[in-house]
mmCIF file of C-alpha atoms in Angstrom:
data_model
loop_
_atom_site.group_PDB
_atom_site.id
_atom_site.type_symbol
_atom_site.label_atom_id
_atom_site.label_comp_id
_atom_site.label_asym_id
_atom_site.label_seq_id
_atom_site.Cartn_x
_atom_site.Cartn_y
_atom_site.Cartn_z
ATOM 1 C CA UNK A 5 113.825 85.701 78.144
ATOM 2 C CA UNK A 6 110.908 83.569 78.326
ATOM 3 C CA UNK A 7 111.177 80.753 75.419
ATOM 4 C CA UNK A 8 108.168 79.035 73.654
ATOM 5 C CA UNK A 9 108.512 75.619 72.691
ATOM 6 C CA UNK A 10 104.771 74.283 70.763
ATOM 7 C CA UNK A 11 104.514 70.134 70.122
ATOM 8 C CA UNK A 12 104.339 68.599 67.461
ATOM 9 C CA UNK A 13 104.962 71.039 64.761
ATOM 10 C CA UNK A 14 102.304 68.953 62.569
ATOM 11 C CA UNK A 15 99.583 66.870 63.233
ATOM 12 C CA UNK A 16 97.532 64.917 60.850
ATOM 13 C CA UNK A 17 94.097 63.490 62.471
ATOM 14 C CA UNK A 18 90.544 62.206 60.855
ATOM 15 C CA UNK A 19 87.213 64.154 61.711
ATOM 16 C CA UNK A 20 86.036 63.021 64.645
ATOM 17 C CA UNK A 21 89.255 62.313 66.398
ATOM 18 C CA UNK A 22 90.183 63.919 69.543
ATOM 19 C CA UNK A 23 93.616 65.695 69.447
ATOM 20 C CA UNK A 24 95.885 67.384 71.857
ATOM 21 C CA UNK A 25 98.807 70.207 71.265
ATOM 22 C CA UNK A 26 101.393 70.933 73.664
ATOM 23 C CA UNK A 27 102.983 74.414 74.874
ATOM 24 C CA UNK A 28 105.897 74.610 77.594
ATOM 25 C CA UNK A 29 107.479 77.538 78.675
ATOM 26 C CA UNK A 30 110.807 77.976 79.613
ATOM 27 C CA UNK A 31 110.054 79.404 82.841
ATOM 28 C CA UNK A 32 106.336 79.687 85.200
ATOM 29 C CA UNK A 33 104.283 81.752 83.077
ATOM 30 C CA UNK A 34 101.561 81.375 85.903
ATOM 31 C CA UNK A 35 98.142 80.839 83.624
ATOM 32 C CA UNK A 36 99.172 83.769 81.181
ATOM 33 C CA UNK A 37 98.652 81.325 78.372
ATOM 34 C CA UNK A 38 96.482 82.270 75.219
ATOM 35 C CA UNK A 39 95.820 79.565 71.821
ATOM 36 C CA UNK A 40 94.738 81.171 68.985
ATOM 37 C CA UNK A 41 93.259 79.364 65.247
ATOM 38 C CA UNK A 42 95.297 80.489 62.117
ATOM 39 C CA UNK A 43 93.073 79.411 58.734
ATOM 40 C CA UNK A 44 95.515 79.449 55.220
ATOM 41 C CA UNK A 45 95.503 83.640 54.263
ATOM 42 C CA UNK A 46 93.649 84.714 56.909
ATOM 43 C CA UNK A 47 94.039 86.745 60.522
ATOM 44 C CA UNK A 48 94.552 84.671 63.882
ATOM 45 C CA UNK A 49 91.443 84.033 65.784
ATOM 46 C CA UNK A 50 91.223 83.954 69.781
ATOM 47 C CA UNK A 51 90.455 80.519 71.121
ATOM 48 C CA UNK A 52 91.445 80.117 74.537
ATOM 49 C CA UNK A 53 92.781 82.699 76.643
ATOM 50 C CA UNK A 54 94.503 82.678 81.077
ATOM 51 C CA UNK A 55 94.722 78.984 79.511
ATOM 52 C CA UNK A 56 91.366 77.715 80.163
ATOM 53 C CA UNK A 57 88.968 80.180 79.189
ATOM 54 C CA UNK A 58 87.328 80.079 76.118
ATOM 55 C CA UNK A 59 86.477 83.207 74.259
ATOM 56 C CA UNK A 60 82.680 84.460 72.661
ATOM 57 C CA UNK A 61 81.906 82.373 70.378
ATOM 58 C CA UNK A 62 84.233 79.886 70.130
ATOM 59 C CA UNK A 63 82.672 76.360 70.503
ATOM 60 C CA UNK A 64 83.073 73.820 73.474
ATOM 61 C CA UNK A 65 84.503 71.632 71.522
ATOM 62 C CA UNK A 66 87.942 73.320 72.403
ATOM 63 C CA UNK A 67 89.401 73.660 75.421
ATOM 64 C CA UNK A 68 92.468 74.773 77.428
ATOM 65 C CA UNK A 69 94.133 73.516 80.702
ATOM 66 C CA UNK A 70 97.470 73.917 82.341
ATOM 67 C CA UNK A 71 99.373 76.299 84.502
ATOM 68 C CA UNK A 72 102.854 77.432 85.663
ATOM 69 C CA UNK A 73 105.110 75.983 82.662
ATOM 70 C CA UNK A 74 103.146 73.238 80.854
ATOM 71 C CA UNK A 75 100.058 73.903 78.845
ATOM 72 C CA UNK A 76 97.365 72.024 76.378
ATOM 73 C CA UNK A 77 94.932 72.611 73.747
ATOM 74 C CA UNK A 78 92.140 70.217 73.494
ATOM 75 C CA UNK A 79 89.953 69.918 70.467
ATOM 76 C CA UNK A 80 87.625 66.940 71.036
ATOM 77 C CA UNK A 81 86.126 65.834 68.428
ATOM 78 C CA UNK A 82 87.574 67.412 65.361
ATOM 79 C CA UNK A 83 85.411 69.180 63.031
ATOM 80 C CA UNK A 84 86.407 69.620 59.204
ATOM 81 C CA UNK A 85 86.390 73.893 59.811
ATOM 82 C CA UNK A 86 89.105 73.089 62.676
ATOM 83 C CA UNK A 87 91.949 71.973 60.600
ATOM 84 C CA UNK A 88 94.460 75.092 60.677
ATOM 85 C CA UNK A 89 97.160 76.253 62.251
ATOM 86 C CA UNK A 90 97.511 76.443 65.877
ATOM 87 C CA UNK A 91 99.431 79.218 67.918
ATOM 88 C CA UNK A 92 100.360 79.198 71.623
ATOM 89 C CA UNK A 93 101.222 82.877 73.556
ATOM 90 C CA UNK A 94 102.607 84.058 76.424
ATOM 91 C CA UNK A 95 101.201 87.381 78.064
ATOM 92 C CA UNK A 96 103.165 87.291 81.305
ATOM 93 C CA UNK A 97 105.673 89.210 79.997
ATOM 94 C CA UNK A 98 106.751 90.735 76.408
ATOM 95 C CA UNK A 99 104.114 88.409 74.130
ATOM 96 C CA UNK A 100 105.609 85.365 72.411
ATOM 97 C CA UNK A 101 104.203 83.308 70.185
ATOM 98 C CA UNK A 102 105.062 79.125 70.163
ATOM 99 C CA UNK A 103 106.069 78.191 66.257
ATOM 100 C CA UNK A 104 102.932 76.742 65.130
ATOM 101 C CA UNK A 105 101.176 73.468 64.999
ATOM 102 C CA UNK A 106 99.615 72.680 61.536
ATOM 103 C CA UNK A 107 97.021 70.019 61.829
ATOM 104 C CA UNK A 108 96.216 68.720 58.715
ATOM 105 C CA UNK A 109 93.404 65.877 57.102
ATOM 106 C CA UNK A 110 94.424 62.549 57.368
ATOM 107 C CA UNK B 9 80.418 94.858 64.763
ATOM 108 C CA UNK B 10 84.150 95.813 65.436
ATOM 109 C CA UNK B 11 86.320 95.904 62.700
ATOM 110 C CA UNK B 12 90.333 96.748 61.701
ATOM 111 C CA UNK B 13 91.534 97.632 58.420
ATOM 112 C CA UNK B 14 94.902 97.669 57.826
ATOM 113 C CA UNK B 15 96.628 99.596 54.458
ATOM 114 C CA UNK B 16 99.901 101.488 53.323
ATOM 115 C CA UNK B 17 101.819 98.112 53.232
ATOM 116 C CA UNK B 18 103.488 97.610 49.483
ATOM 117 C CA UNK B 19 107.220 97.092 48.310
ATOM 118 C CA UNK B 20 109.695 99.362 49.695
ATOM 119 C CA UNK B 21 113.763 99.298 49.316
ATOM 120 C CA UNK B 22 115.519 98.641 51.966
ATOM 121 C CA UNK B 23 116.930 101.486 54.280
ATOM 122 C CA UNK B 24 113.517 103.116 53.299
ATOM 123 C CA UNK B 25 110.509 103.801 55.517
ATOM 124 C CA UNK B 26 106.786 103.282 55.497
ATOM 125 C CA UNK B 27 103.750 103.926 57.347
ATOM 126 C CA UNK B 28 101.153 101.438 58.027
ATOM 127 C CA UNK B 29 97.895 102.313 59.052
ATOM 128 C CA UNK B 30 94.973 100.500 61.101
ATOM 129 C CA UNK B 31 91.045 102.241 61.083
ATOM 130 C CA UNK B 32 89.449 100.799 63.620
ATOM 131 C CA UNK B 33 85.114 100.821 63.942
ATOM 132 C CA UNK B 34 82.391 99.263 65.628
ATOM 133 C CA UNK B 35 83.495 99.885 69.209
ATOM 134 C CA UNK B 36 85.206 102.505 71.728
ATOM 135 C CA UNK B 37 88.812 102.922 70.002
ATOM 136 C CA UNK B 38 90.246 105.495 72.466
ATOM 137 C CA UNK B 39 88.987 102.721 75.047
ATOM 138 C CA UNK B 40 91.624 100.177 74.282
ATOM 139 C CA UNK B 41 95.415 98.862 73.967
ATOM 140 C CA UNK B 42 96.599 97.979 70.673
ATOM 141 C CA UNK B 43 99.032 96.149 69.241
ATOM 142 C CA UNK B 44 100.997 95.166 65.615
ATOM 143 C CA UNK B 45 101.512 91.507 64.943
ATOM 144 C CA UNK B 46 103.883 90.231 61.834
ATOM 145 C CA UNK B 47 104.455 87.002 60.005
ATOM 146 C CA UNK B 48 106.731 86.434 57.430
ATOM 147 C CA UNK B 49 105.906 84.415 54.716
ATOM 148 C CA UNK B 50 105.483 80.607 55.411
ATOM 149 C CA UNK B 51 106.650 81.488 59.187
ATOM 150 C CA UNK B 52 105.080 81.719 62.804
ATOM 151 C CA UNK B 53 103.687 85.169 64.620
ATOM 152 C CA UNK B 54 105.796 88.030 66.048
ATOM 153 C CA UNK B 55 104.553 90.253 68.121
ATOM 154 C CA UNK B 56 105.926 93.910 67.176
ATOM 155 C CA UNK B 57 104.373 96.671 69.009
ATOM 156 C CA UNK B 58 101.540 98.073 71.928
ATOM 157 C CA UNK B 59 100.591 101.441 72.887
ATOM 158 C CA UNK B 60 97.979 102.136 75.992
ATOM 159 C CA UNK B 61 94.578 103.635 75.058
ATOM 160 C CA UNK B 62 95.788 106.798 75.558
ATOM 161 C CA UNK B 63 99.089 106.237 74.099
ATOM 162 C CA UNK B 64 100.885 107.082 77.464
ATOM 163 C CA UNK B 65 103.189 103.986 77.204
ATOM 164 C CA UNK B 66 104.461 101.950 74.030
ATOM 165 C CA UNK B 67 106.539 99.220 74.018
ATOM 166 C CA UNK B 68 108.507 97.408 70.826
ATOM 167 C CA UNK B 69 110.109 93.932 70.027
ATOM 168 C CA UNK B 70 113.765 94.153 70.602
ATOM 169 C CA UNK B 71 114.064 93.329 66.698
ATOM 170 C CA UNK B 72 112.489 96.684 65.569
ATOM 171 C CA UNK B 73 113.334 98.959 68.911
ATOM 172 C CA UNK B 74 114.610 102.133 67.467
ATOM 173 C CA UNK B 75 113.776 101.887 64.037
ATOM 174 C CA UNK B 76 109.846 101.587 64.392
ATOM 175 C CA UNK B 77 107.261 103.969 65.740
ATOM 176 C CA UNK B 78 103.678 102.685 66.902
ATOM 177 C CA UNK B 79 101.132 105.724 67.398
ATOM 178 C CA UNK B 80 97.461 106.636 67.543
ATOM 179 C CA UNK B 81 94.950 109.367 66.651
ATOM 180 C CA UNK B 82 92.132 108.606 69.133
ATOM 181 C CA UNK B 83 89.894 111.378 67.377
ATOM 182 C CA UNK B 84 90.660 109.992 64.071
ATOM 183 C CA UNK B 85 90.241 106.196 65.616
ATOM 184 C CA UNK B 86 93.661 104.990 63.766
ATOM 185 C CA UNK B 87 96.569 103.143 64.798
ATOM 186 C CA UNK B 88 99.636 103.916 62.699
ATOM 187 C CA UNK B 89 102.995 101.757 62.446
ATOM 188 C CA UNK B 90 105.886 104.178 61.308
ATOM 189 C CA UNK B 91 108.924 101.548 60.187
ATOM 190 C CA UNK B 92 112.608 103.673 58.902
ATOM 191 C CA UNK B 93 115.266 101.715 57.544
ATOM 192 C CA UNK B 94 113.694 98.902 56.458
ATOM 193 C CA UNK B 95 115.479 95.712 56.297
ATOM 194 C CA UNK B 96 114.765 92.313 54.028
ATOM 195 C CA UNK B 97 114.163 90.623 57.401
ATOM 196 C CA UNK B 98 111.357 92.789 57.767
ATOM 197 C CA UNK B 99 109.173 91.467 54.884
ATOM 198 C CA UNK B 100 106.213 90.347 56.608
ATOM 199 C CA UNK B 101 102.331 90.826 56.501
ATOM 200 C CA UNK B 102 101.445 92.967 59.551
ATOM 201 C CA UNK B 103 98.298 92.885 61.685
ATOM 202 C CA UNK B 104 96.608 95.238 64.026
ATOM 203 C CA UNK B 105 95.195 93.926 66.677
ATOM 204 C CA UNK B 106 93.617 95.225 69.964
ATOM 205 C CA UNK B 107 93.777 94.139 73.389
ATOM 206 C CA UNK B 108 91.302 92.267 75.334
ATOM 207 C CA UNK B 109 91.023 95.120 78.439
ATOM 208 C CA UNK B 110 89.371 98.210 78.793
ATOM 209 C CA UNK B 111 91.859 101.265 80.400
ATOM 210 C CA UNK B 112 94.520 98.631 80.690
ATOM 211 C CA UNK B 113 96.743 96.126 79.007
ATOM 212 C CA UNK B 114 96.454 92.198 79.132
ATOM 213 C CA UNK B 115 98.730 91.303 76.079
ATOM 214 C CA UNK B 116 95.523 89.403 74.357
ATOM 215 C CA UNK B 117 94.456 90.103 71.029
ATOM 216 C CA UNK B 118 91.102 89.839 69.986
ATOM 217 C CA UNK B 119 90.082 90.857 67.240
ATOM 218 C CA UNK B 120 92.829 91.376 64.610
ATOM 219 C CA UNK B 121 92.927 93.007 60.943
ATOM 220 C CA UNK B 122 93.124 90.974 57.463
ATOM 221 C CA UNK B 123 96.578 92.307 57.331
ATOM 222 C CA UNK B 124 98.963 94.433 54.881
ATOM 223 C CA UNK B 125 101.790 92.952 53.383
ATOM 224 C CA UNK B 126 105.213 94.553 53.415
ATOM 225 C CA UNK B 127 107.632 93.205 51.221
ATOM 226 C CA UNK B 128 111.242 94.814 51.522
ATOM 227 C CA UNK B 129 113.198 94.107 48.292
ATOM 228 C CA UNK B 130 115.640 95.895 45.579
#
């Protein structure tokens, strides 16, 4: 089975900054890679998805590169509405999800 | 604009069932895959279940494979999530979600419900 591993696990960062969160796959996912926004009690939003695509209405500011194992979100210049929780996903096989990056107000 | 709304979750015992439901508007339900997502409290995403817009094919998590049930009423435009013997391990909320593709599957999910929260207890 295809494992997930998402890094860091927390992130703290000032508005403004630019930030980067990591995804690796335990084997070559190709670009079958998808990041989506968790806010505190709400649904996950689509971001990125095929790792560098960025969906309707999601703005520039974010961004997605990466293929085969090894995989990043961008985010740069951070925005006070973008401090959530950030999820990795595999589609090239059964979907996983990575465990979660919580980026948090410094 | 397109819209999920998930209900039946609540507290059940465990070894009981439930049925969770998803009413889907504001675009072509019998059109598209969907899936059910699950997080348990204070933890990360698990994908559950998909069935094909025509519910030809549905596929499970190996963690709910014979106990769950994932079905649709195209002329009704629901998704349902049938779940027997419940276990604590199951307490979770539980999204609907559909895929990104028309007459096909891409394991995307965009857009999602606001949820319904299961909670298996005694």
């Amino acid at each position: 089975d295809i494992q997930m591993t998402q890094s860091p696990s927390s992130l703290s960062a000032s508005v403004g900054d630019r930030i980067t969160i990591t995804c690796r796959a335990s084997q070559s996912i190709s670009s079958c890679l998808n990041w989506y926004q968790q806010k505190p009690g709400k649904a996950p939003k689509l971001l990125i998805y095929a790792a560098s695509s960025l969906q309707s209405g999601v703005p520039s500011r974010f961004s997605g590169s990466g293929s085969g194992t090894d995989f990043t979100l961008t985010i740069s210049s951070l925005q006070p509405e973008d401090f959530a929780t950030y999820y990795c996903q595999q589609s090239y096989s059964t979907p996983l999800f990575g465990q979660g990056t919580k980026l948090e107000i410094k | 604009q397109v819209q999920l709304v998930e209900s039946g979750g609540g507290v059940v015992q465990p070894g009981r069932s439930l049925r969770l439901s998803c009413a889907a508007s504001g675009f072509t339900f019998s059109n598209y895959g969907m899936h059910w997502v699950r997080q348990a409290p204070g933890k990360g995403l698990e994908w559950v279940a998909v069935i094909w817009y025509d519910g030809s094919n549905k596929y499970y998590a190996d963690s709910v494979k014979g106990r769950f049930t994932i079905s649709r009423d195209n002329s009704k435009n629901t998704l349902y999530l049938q779940m027997n013997s419940l276990r604590a391990e199951d307490t979770a909320v539980y999204y609907c979600a559909r895929d990104i593709k028309v007459w096909g599957l891409t394991n995307w999910f965009d857009p999602w419900g606001q949820g319904t929260l299961v909670t298996v207890s005694s």
